[in-house]
Short mmCIF file of C-alpha atoms and ligand atoms in Angstrom, two decimals:
data_model
loop_
_atom_site.label_atom_id
_atom_site.label_comp_id
_atom_site.label_asym_id
_atom_site.label_seq_id
_atom_site.Cartn_x
_atom_site.Cartn_y
_atom_site.Cartn_z
CA GLY A 1 12.74 -16.79 9.25
CA PRO A 2 9.09 -16.48 8.15
CA THR A 3 6.95 -13.98 10.08
CA SER A 4 10.03 -12.75 11.94
CA LEU A 5 10.06 -9.46 13.82
CA SER A 6 12.49 -8.06 11.24
CA ARG A 7 9.94 -8.56 8.46
CA PHE A 8 7.21 -6.82 10.49
CA ARG A 9 9.47 -3.85 11.18
CA GLY A 10 10.64 -3.76 7.59
CA ALA A 11 7.07 -3.67 6.29
CA LEU A 12 5.85 -0.75 8.41
CA VAL A 13 9.06 1.29 8.29
CA ALA A 14 9.60 0.93 4.53
CA ALA A 15 5.97 1.93 3.91
CA VAL A 16 6.63 5.21 5.76
CA LEU A 17 9.86 5.69 3.81
CA GLY A 18 8.07 5.18 0.51
CA ASP A 19 5.48 7.77 1.47
CA CYS A 20 7.99 10.35 2.77
CA VAL A 21 10.62 9.88 0.06
CA GLY A 22 8.02 9.47 -2.69
CA GLY A 23 6.24 12.69 -1.77
CA GLU A 24 8.89 14.64 -3.66
CA PHE A 25 7.55 13.48 -7.04
CA GLU A 26 3.83 12.92 -6.42
CA GLY A 27 1.88 14.04 -9.46
CA VAL A 28 4.95 14.58 -11.64
CA GLU A 29 4.40 12.85 -14.97
CA GLU A 30 7.97 12.25 -16.05
CA VAL A 31 10.64 11.62 -13.46
CA PRO A 32 14.12 10.96 -14.89
CA MET A 33 16.04 8.31 -12.92
CA GLU A 34 18.79 10.90 -12.52
CA ASN A 35 16.43 13.07 -10.46
CA VAL A 36 15.31 10.09 -8.39
CA LEU A 37 18.90 9.14 -7.57
CA ARG A 38 19.81 12.72 -6.70
CA HIS A 39 16.86 12.91 -4.31
CA VAL A 40 17.47 9.49 -2.77
CA ASN A 41 21.22 10.01 -2.42
CA SER A 42 20.62 13.34 -0.68
CA LEU A 43 19.10 11.34 2.18
CA GLU A 44 22.61 10.15 3.04
CA ASP A 45 23.65 13.77 3.61
CA GLU A 46 24.66 14.12 7.27
CA THR A 47 23.19 17.58 7.56
CA LYS A 48 19.71 16.21 6.88
CA GLY A 49 17.90 13.82 9.16
CA ASN A 50 15.54 14.34 12.08
CA GLY A 51 12.43 13.69 10.05
CA ILE A 52 12.75 16.47 7.53
CA LEU A 53 10.65 14.59 5.00
CA GLU A 54 7.06 14.75 6.20
CA TYR A 55 4.67 11.87 5.76
CA SER A 56 1.33 12.29 4.02
CA ASP A 57 -2.19 10.84 4.32
CA ASP A 58 -0.84 7.39 3.42
CA THR A 59 1.09 7.12 6.69
CA ALA A 60 -1.40 9.17 8.72
CA MET A 61 -4.21 6.74 7.89
CA ALA A 62 -2.03 3.60 8.18
CA SER A 63 -1.08 4.77 11.63
CA CYS A 64 -4.79 5.06 12.56
CA VAL A 65 -5.29 1.50 11.33
CA VAL A 66 -2.36 0.28 13.43
CA GLN A 67 -3.48 2.11 16.59
CA SER A 68 -7.01 0.83 16.21
CA LEU A 69 -5.97 -2.79 15.63
CA LEU A 70 -3.64 -2.64 18.63
CA THR A 71 -6.03 -0.88 21.01
CA ARG A 72 -9.00 -3.09 20.12
CA ALA A 73 -6.85 -6.22 19.66
CA GLY A 74 -8.65 -6.74 16.36
CA PHE A 75 -10.91 -4.91 13.94
CA ASP A 76 -13.46 -2.43 15.30
CA GLU A 77 -15.00 -0.31 12.54
CA HIS A 78 -16.32 2.40 14.89
CA ASP A 79 -12.98 2.87 16.58
CA MET A 80 -11.10 2.94 13.27
CA ALA A 81 -13.55 5.41 11.72
CA ARG A 82 -13.23 7.70 14.75
CA ARG A 83 -9.46 7.65 14.46
CA PHE A 84 -9.54 8.53 10.74
CA ALA A 85 -11.85 11.46 11.45
CA LYS A 86 -9.81 12.68 14.40
CA GLU A 87 -6.50 12.43 12.55
CA TYR A 88 -7.93 14.42 9.65
CA SER A 89 -9.31 17.12 11.97
CA ILE A 90 -5.92 17.48 13.69
CA SER A 91 -3.82 17.48 10.50
CA PRO A 92 -5.97 18.22 7.46
CA GLY A 93 -2.98 19.29 5.37
CA ARG A 94 -1.47 15.87 4.70
CA GLY A 95 -2.48 15.74 1.05
CA TYR A 96 -5.69 13.72 1.29
CA GLY A 97 -7.59 12.83 -1.89
CA SER A 98 -10.13 15.51 -2.76
CA GLY A 99 -13.13 13.17 -2.46
CA VAL A 100 -12.26 11.38 0.76
CA ILE A 101 -12.27 14.63 2.74
CA GLN A 102 -16.09 14.59 2.60
CA VAL A 103 -16.12 11.12 4.14
CA LEU A 104 -13.69 12.09 6.88
CA LYS A 105 -15.81 15.09 7.82
CA LYS A 106 -18.97 12.97 8.00
CA LEU A 107 -17.18 10.30 10.05
CA ALA A 108 -16.57 12.97 12.71
CA SER A 109 -20.30 13.31 13.38
CA PRO A 110 -21.36 11.88 16.76
CA HIS A 111 -24.80 11.10 15.30
CA LEU A 112 -23.52 8.70 12.68
CA THR A 113 -24.90 5.19 13.17
CA ASP A 114 -23.70 3.37 10.04
CA VAL A 115 -19.98 4.15 9.70
CA TYR A 116 -19.93 2.71 6.17
CA GLN A 117 -22.61 5.08 4.86
CA PRO A 118 -20.47 8.18 4.17
CA ALA A 119 -18.21 6.11 1.91
CA ARG A 120 -21.24 4.78 0.00
CA ASP A 121 -22.41 8.33 -0.72
CA GLN A 122 -19.23 9.13 -2.67
CA PHE A 123 -19.22 9.69 -6.42
CA ASN A 124 -22.99 9.60 -6.94
CA GLY A 125 -23.41 6.55 -4.77
CA ARG A 126 -20.86 4.39 -6.56
CA GLY A 127 -18.13 4.90 -3.99
CA SER A 128 -14.48 5.78 -4.53
CA PHE A 129 -12.10 3.59 -6.53
CA GLY A 130 -9.10 5.63 -5.33
CA ASN A 131 -6.10 3.91 -3.75
CA GLY A 132 -6.73 5.37 -0.29
CA GLY A 133 -7.94 2.02 1.05
CA ALA A 134 -4.97 0.13 -0.39
CA MET A 135 -2.35 2.63 0.79
CA ARG A 136 -3.21 1.82 4.44
CA ALA A 137 -3.86 -1.93 4.03
CA ALA A 138 -0.47 -3.36 5.06
CA PRO A 139 -1.14 -3.35 8.84
CA PHE A 140 -3.98 -5.86 8.40
CA ALA A 141 -1.41 -8.42 7.24
CA LEU A 142 0.59 -7.72 10.40
CA ALA A 143 -2.36 -8.19 12.74
CA PHE A 144 -3.98 -11.39 11.43
CA PRO A 145 -2.01 -14.57 10.69
CA ASP A 146 -4.86 -16.15 8.78
CA ALA A 147 -5.28 -15.15 5.09
CA ALA A 148 -9.08 -15.27 5.36
CA ASN A 149 -8.99 -12.65 8.13
CA VAL A 150 -6.46 -10.51 6.27
CA LYS A 151 -8.85 -10.39 3.28
CA LYS A 152 -11.97 -9.82 5.35
CA PHE A 153 -10.63 -7.01 7.52
CA ALA A 154 -8.55 -5.28 4.84
CA ARG A 155 -11.78 -5.09 2.85
CA LEU A 156 -13.88 -3.75 5.73
CA GLY A 157 -11.15 -1.30 6.75
CA ALA A 158 -11.01 0.07 3.22
CA MET A 159 -14.82 0.26 2.97
CA LEU A 160 -14.85 2.93 5.67
CA THR A 161 -13.80 5.35 2.91
CA HIS A 162 -13.86 3.33 -0.34
CA SER A 163 -17.08 1.47 -1.06
CA CYS A 164 -16.44 0.75 -4.76
CA SER A 165 -15.10 -2.78 -5.28
CA LEU A 166 -12.31 -1.36 -7.43
CA GLY A 167 -11.19 0.52 -4.33
CA TYR A 168 -11.54 -2.10 -1.60
CA ASN A 169 -10.40 -5.05 -3.72
CA GLY A 170 -7.15 -3.13 -4.24
CA ALA A 171 -6.77 -3.03 -0.46
CA VAL A 172 -7.35 -6.79 -0.29
CA LEU A 173 -4.68 -7.35 -2.94
CA GLN A 174 -2.15 -5.11 -1.18
CA ALA A 175 -2.76 -6.78 2.19
CA LEU A 176 -2.43 -10.24 0.61
CA ALA A 177 0.86 -9.26 -1.04
CA VAL A 178 2.25 -8.16 2.36
CA HIS A 179 0.82 -11.30 4.00
CA LEU A 180 2.63 -13.54 1.49
CA ALA A 181 5.86 -11.53 1.65
CA LEU A 182 5.90 -11.93 5.46
CA GLN A 183 5.86 -15.71 4.95
CA GLY A 184 8.91 -15.52 2.66
CA ALA A 185 6.83 -16.15 -0.46
CA LEU A 186 8.92 -13.73 -2.56
CA ASP A 187 11.73 -16.28 -2.52
CA LEU A 188 9.67 -17.89 -5.29
CA PRO A 189 8.43 -14.97 -7.41
CA GLN A 190 6.47 -17.09 -9.90
CA THR A 191 4.59 -18.85 -7.12
CA PHE A 192 4.03 -15.50 -5.43
CA ILE A 193 2.33 -13.94 -8.45
CA ASN A 194 0.38 -17.12 -9.24
CA THR A 195 -0.92 -17.25 -5.69
CA LEU A 196 -2.05 -13.62 -5.87
CA ILE A 197 -3.81 -14.31 -9.18
CA SER A 198 -5.71 -17.29 -7.82
CA GLU A 199 -6.65 -15.41 -4.64
CA MET A 200 -7.95 -12.46 -6.67
CA GLU A 201 -9.86 -14.83 -9.01
CA GLU A 202 -11.98 -15.65 -6.00
CA VAL A 203 -12.07 -12.13 -4.53
CA GLU A 204 -13.32 -10.67 -7.82
CA SER A 205 -15.85 -13.39 -8.61
CA ASP A 206 -18.74 -11.91 -6.62
CA GLU A 207 -21.66 -10.16 -8.29
CA VAL A 208 -20.81 -6.68 -6.95
CA SER A 209 -17.24 -6.80 -8.27
CA ARG A 210 -18.40 -8.09 -11.66
CA ASN A 211 -21.02 -5.39 -11.88
CA ASP A 212 -18.63 -2.55 -10.92
CA ALA A 213 -16.13 -3.73 -13.55
CA ARG A 214 -18.89 -3.72 -16.17
CA ILE A 215 -20.16 -0.25 -15.24
CA LEU A 216 -16.66 1.22 -15.19
CA LYS A 217 -15.86 -0.49 -18.50
CA GLU A 218 -12.97 -2.44 -17.09
CA ALA A 219 -11.99 -5.98 -18.01
CA GLU A 220 -13.73 -8.83 -16.27
CA LYS A 221 -11.90 -9.33 -12.94
CA PRO A 222 -9.80 -6.20 -13.42
CA PHE A 223 -7.17 -6.88 -10.73
CA CYS A 224 -6.61 -10.42 -12.10
CA ASN A 225 -6.26 -8.91 -15.54
CA ARG A 226 -3.56 -6.52 -14.30
CA LEU A 227 -1.78 -9.26 -12.37
CA HIS A 228 -1.52 -11.30 -15.56
CA ARG A 229 0.16 -8.27 -17.13
CA VAL A 230 2.51 -8.09 -14.13
CA ARG A 231 3.42 -11.74 -14.77
CA ASP A 232 4.07 -11.05 -18.46
CA LEU A 233 6.24 -8.02 -17.65
CA MET A 234 8.28 -9.87 -15.03
CA ASP A 235 9.12 -12.55 -17.60
CA MET A 236 10.51 -9.93 -19.97
CA ASP A 237 14.25 -9.30 -19.96
CA LYS A 238 14.03 -5.61 -20.69
CA VAL A 239 11.02 -3.50 -19.88
CA THR A 240 10.87 0.26 -20.15
CA ILE A 241 9.23 2.67 -17.74
CA GLU A 242 6.84 3.66 -20.56
CA GLU A 243 5.72 0.05 -21.00
CA VAL A 244 5.10 -0.35 -17.28
CA ILE A 245 3.04 2.83 -17.16
CA SER A 246 1.00 1.94 -20.23
CA GLU A 247 0.37 -1.67 -19.10
CA LEU A 248 -0.17 -1.09 -15.37
CA GLY A 249 -0.60 2.65 -14.78
CA ASN A 250 0.81 4.99 -12.13
CA GLY A 251 -2.39 6.76 -11.13
CA ILE A 252 -4.47 7.48 -8.07
CA ALA A 253 -6.97 4.65 -8.75
CA ALA A 254 -6.28 1.43 -6.85
CA LEU A 255 -6.37 -0.44 -10.16
CA GLN A 256 -3.66 1.82 -11.56
CA SER A 257 -1.35 1.57 -8.57
CA VAL A 258 -1.59 -1.64 -6.52
CA PRO A 259 -0.53 -4.04 -9.33
CA THR A 260 2.12 -1.45 -10.27
CA ALA A 261 3.54 -1.49 -6.72
CA ILE A 262 3.64 -5.29 -6.80
CA PHE A 263 5.47 -5.15 -10.12
CA CYS A 264 8.06 -2.72 -8.69
CA VAL A 265 8.90 -5.23 -5.96
CA LEU A 266 9.16 -8.17 -8.36
CA HIS A 267 11.19 -6.24 -10.92
CA CYS A 268 13.69 -5.08 -8.29
CA LEU A 269 14.34 -8.52 -6.78
CA GLN A 270 17.44 -8.54 -8.98
CA PRO A 271 20.00 -5.83 -9.80
CA ARG A 272 19.12 -3.56 -12.71
CA GLN A 273 21.60 -1.75 -14.90
CA TYR A 274 19.95 1.64 -14.47
CA LEU A 275 20.08 1.39 -10.67
CA PRO A 276 23.29 1.81 -8.62
CA GLU A 277 25.19 -1.44 -7.98
CA ASN A 278 25.55 -0.67 -4.30
CA TYR A 279 21.76 -0.59 -3.84
CA GLY A 280 20.10 -3.53 -2.16
CA GLY A 281 16.67 -4.77 -3.20
CA LEU A 282 14.78 -2.45 -0.91
CA GLU A 283 16.57 0.67 -2.13
CA ARG A 284 16.05 -0.47 -5.73
CA THR A 285 12.33 -0.94 -5.11
CA ILE A 286 11.82 2.54 -3.65
CA ALA A 287 13.96 4.26 -6.31
CA TYR A 288 12.25 2.39 -9.15
CA SER A 289 8.77 3.25 -7.77
CA LEU A 290 9.63 6.95 -7.85
CA ALA A 291 10.95 6.75 -11.40
CA LEU A 292 7.48 5.72 -12.60
CA GLY A 293 6.14 9.15 -11.67
CA GLY A 294 2.44 9.75 -11.02
CA ASP A 295 1.22 8.70 -7.58
CA THR A 296 4.77 8.16 -6.35
CA ASP A 297 4.22 8.48 -2.60
CA THR A 298 1.50 5.86 -2.63
CA ILE A 299 3.13 3.43 -5.08
CA ALA A 300 6.41 3.65 -3.14
CA CYS A 301 4.53 3.28 0.16
CA MET A 302 2.77 0.10 -1.02
CA ALA A 303 5.86 -1.33 -2.73
CA GLY A 304 7.86 -0.41 0.39
CA ALA A 305 5.51 -2.38 2.65
CA ILE A 306 5.80 -5.50 0.49
CA ALA A 307 9.57 -5.16 -0.03
CA GLY A 308 10.14 -4.38 3.65
CA ALA A 309 8.25 -7.55 4.61
CA HIS A 310 10.50 -9.50 2.27
CA TYR A 311 13.94 -8.04 3.01
CA GLY A 312 13.44 -7.14 6.67
CA VAL A 313 14.33 -3.96 8.56
CA GLU A 314 18.10 -4.53 8.28
CA ALA A 315 17.85 -3.80 4.55
CA ILE A 316 16.73 -0.21 5.21
CA PRO A 317 19.58 2.34 5.29
CA GLN A 318 19.72 4.11 8.66
CA PRO A 319 20.11 7.60 7.14
CA TRP A 320 16.83 7.10 5.25
CA ILE A 321 15.05 6.24 8.47
CA ARG A 322 16.42 9.35 10.18
CA CYS A 323 15.12 11.58 7.38
CA CYS A 324 11.53 10.38 7.54
CA GLU A 325 8.91 11.65 9.94
CA GLY A 326 7.07 8.76 11.59
CA ALA A 327 9.60 6.03 10.78
CA ASP A 328 10.53 5.48 14.43
CA ASP A 329 6.89 5.32 15.48
CA ALA A 330 6.24 2.76 12.76
CA ASP A 331 9.09 0.65 14.10
CA VAL A 332 7.66 0.68 17.63
CA ASN A 333 4.21 -0.21 16.30
CA ALA A 334 5.58 -3.07 14.21
CA LYS A 335 6.97 -4.64 17.39
CA ARG A 336 3.56 -4.33 19.04
CA LEU A 337 1.78 -5.83 16.04
CA HIS A 338 4.24 -8.71 16.03
CA ILE A 339 3.15 -9.55 19.58
CA LEU A 340 -0.55 -9.24 18.68
CA TYR A 341 -0.06 -11.45 15.61
CA HIS A 342 1.51 -14.23 17.62
CA GLN A 343 -1.14 -13.95 20.35
CA VAL A 344 -3.87 -14.23 17.74
CA SER A 345 -2.22 -17.29 16.19
CA GLN A 346 -2.04 -19.00 19.56
CA GLY A 347 -5.64 -18.17 20.32
CA SER A 348 -7.09 -19.57 17.11
O1 R7I B 1 -8.40 7.31 -2.61
P1 R7I B 1 -8.12 8.51 -1.82
O2 R7I B 1 -8.02 8.37 -0.35
O3 R7I B 1 -6.81 9.19 -2.37
C1 R7I B 1 -5.57 8.64 -2.10
C2 R7I B 1 -4.54 9.41 -2.85
C3 R7I B 1 -3.15 8.94 -2.59
O4 R7I B 1 -2.37 9.18 -3.74
C4 R7I B 1 -2.69 9.81 -1.47
O5 R7I B 1 -1.30 9.92 -1.45
C5 R7I B 1 -3.38 11.14 -1.75
O6 R7I B 1 -2.65 11.95 -2.58
O7 R7I B 1 -4.58 10.77 -2.41
O8 R7I B 1 -9.13 9.68 -2.11
P2 R7I B 1 -10.44 9.74 -3.02
O9 R7I B 1 -10.80 11.17 -3.02
O10 R7I B 1 -11.44 8.76 -2.55
O11 R7I B 1 -9.95 9.28 -4.46
C6 R7I B 1 -8.88 9.92 -5.08
C7 R7I B 1 -9.32 10.49 -6.41
O12 R7I B 1 -9.65 9.44 -7.31
C8 R7I B 1 -10.55 11.36 -6.34
O13 R7I B 1 -10.27 12.64 -5.88
C9 R7I B 1 -11.02 11.31 -7.79
O14 R7I B 1 -10.24 12.18 -8.57
C10 R7I B 1 -10.66 9.87 -8.18
N1 R7I B 1 -11.83 8.98 -8.04
C11 R7I B 1 -12.91 8.99 -8.83
N2 R7I B 1 -13.22 9.76 -9.88
C12 R7I B 1 -14.39 9.52 -10.50
N3 R7I B 1 -15.25 8.56 -10.12
C13 R7I B 1 -12.01 8.02 -7.13
N4 R7I B 1 -13.21 7.39 -7.31
C14 R7I B 1 -13.78 7.97 -8.36
C15 R7I B 1 -15.02 7.74 -9.07
O15 R7I B 1 -15.84 6.86 -8.75
MG1 MG B 2 -0.24 10.77 0.17
MG1 MG B 3 -0.39 9.46 -3.28
#
């Protein structure tokens, strides 16, 4: 049923899977489906397993978000910032974006009073529009039942490293997509995309967002613009990988990856001729995300979170889980978030 434990577990575990499995092709421009299927099918190999695929910054930071939300029973920006900084200092080699490293180093300073300031200093004071806020946004949807809180805290959580509206609004969109998927909203794909569009109409209507879009020479309400393209593409019978990349992107910017991840989920709700018949929707979503190339770990991680919230944990093949570092921890944390979520809903 809606907001079931299975959906919570599916969301967090499939996000880790997307990151770990997608890492293989990160930054590769053209990824033939053949290569994707070879990689994905190798996960079923009995001799693998035991977490041989390592997770990257996507999972490392999402796990900080989860631990912070659980420990503080809500959002605490100082605690979350401290966890990001500590995680980076312990494991700096997880493939972090080249800009965000500066922020993470500054966040480690005990003298820092405004935890949002290091993020504001990025890129000549404009802040990062990378997808690093969005890649770790799913847990906000698993901690707060109320959409207004999901939006508010996903935004603030992203702003600890991404102060450009094109960065943090991507996090809001990703968290909203997971929020809706947890409620079973993907049973009605048209309503799902229309709801996201109307939510983002409001999110992107403020002066800061309008100004950032103007300065960066993007369309007015850039995420809404991309979501309209997602809606057009999902209505098309046949759509090529090239069309998806040229319409939506597969890059490291939130604008070029969050709507793309949402499209991957929508496109894979039904069987596709170029994907194996024995694949369920979740496997299709992950495989398809990798075939787009570009920022594959992050697009598969975000698509995985949304798809996992829709299909539930039972849809994830066990051998995949065994191959991915951090998948078991994510499962345990999903159970804890499920308890927090239902406590919060009783309290409010
Ligand atoms: O967004 P971020 O945390 O990176 C996340 C990505 C994911 O794919 C992860 O898997 C990992 O591989 O990295 O890190 P940032 O450094 O904030 O942003 C990522 C990149 O986007 C930067 O290194 C820049 O190349 C680019 N970028 C910008 N370039 C110019 N001007 C982000 N913001 C700007 C900008 O304002
Ligand atoms: Mg990564
Ligand atoms: Mg990435």
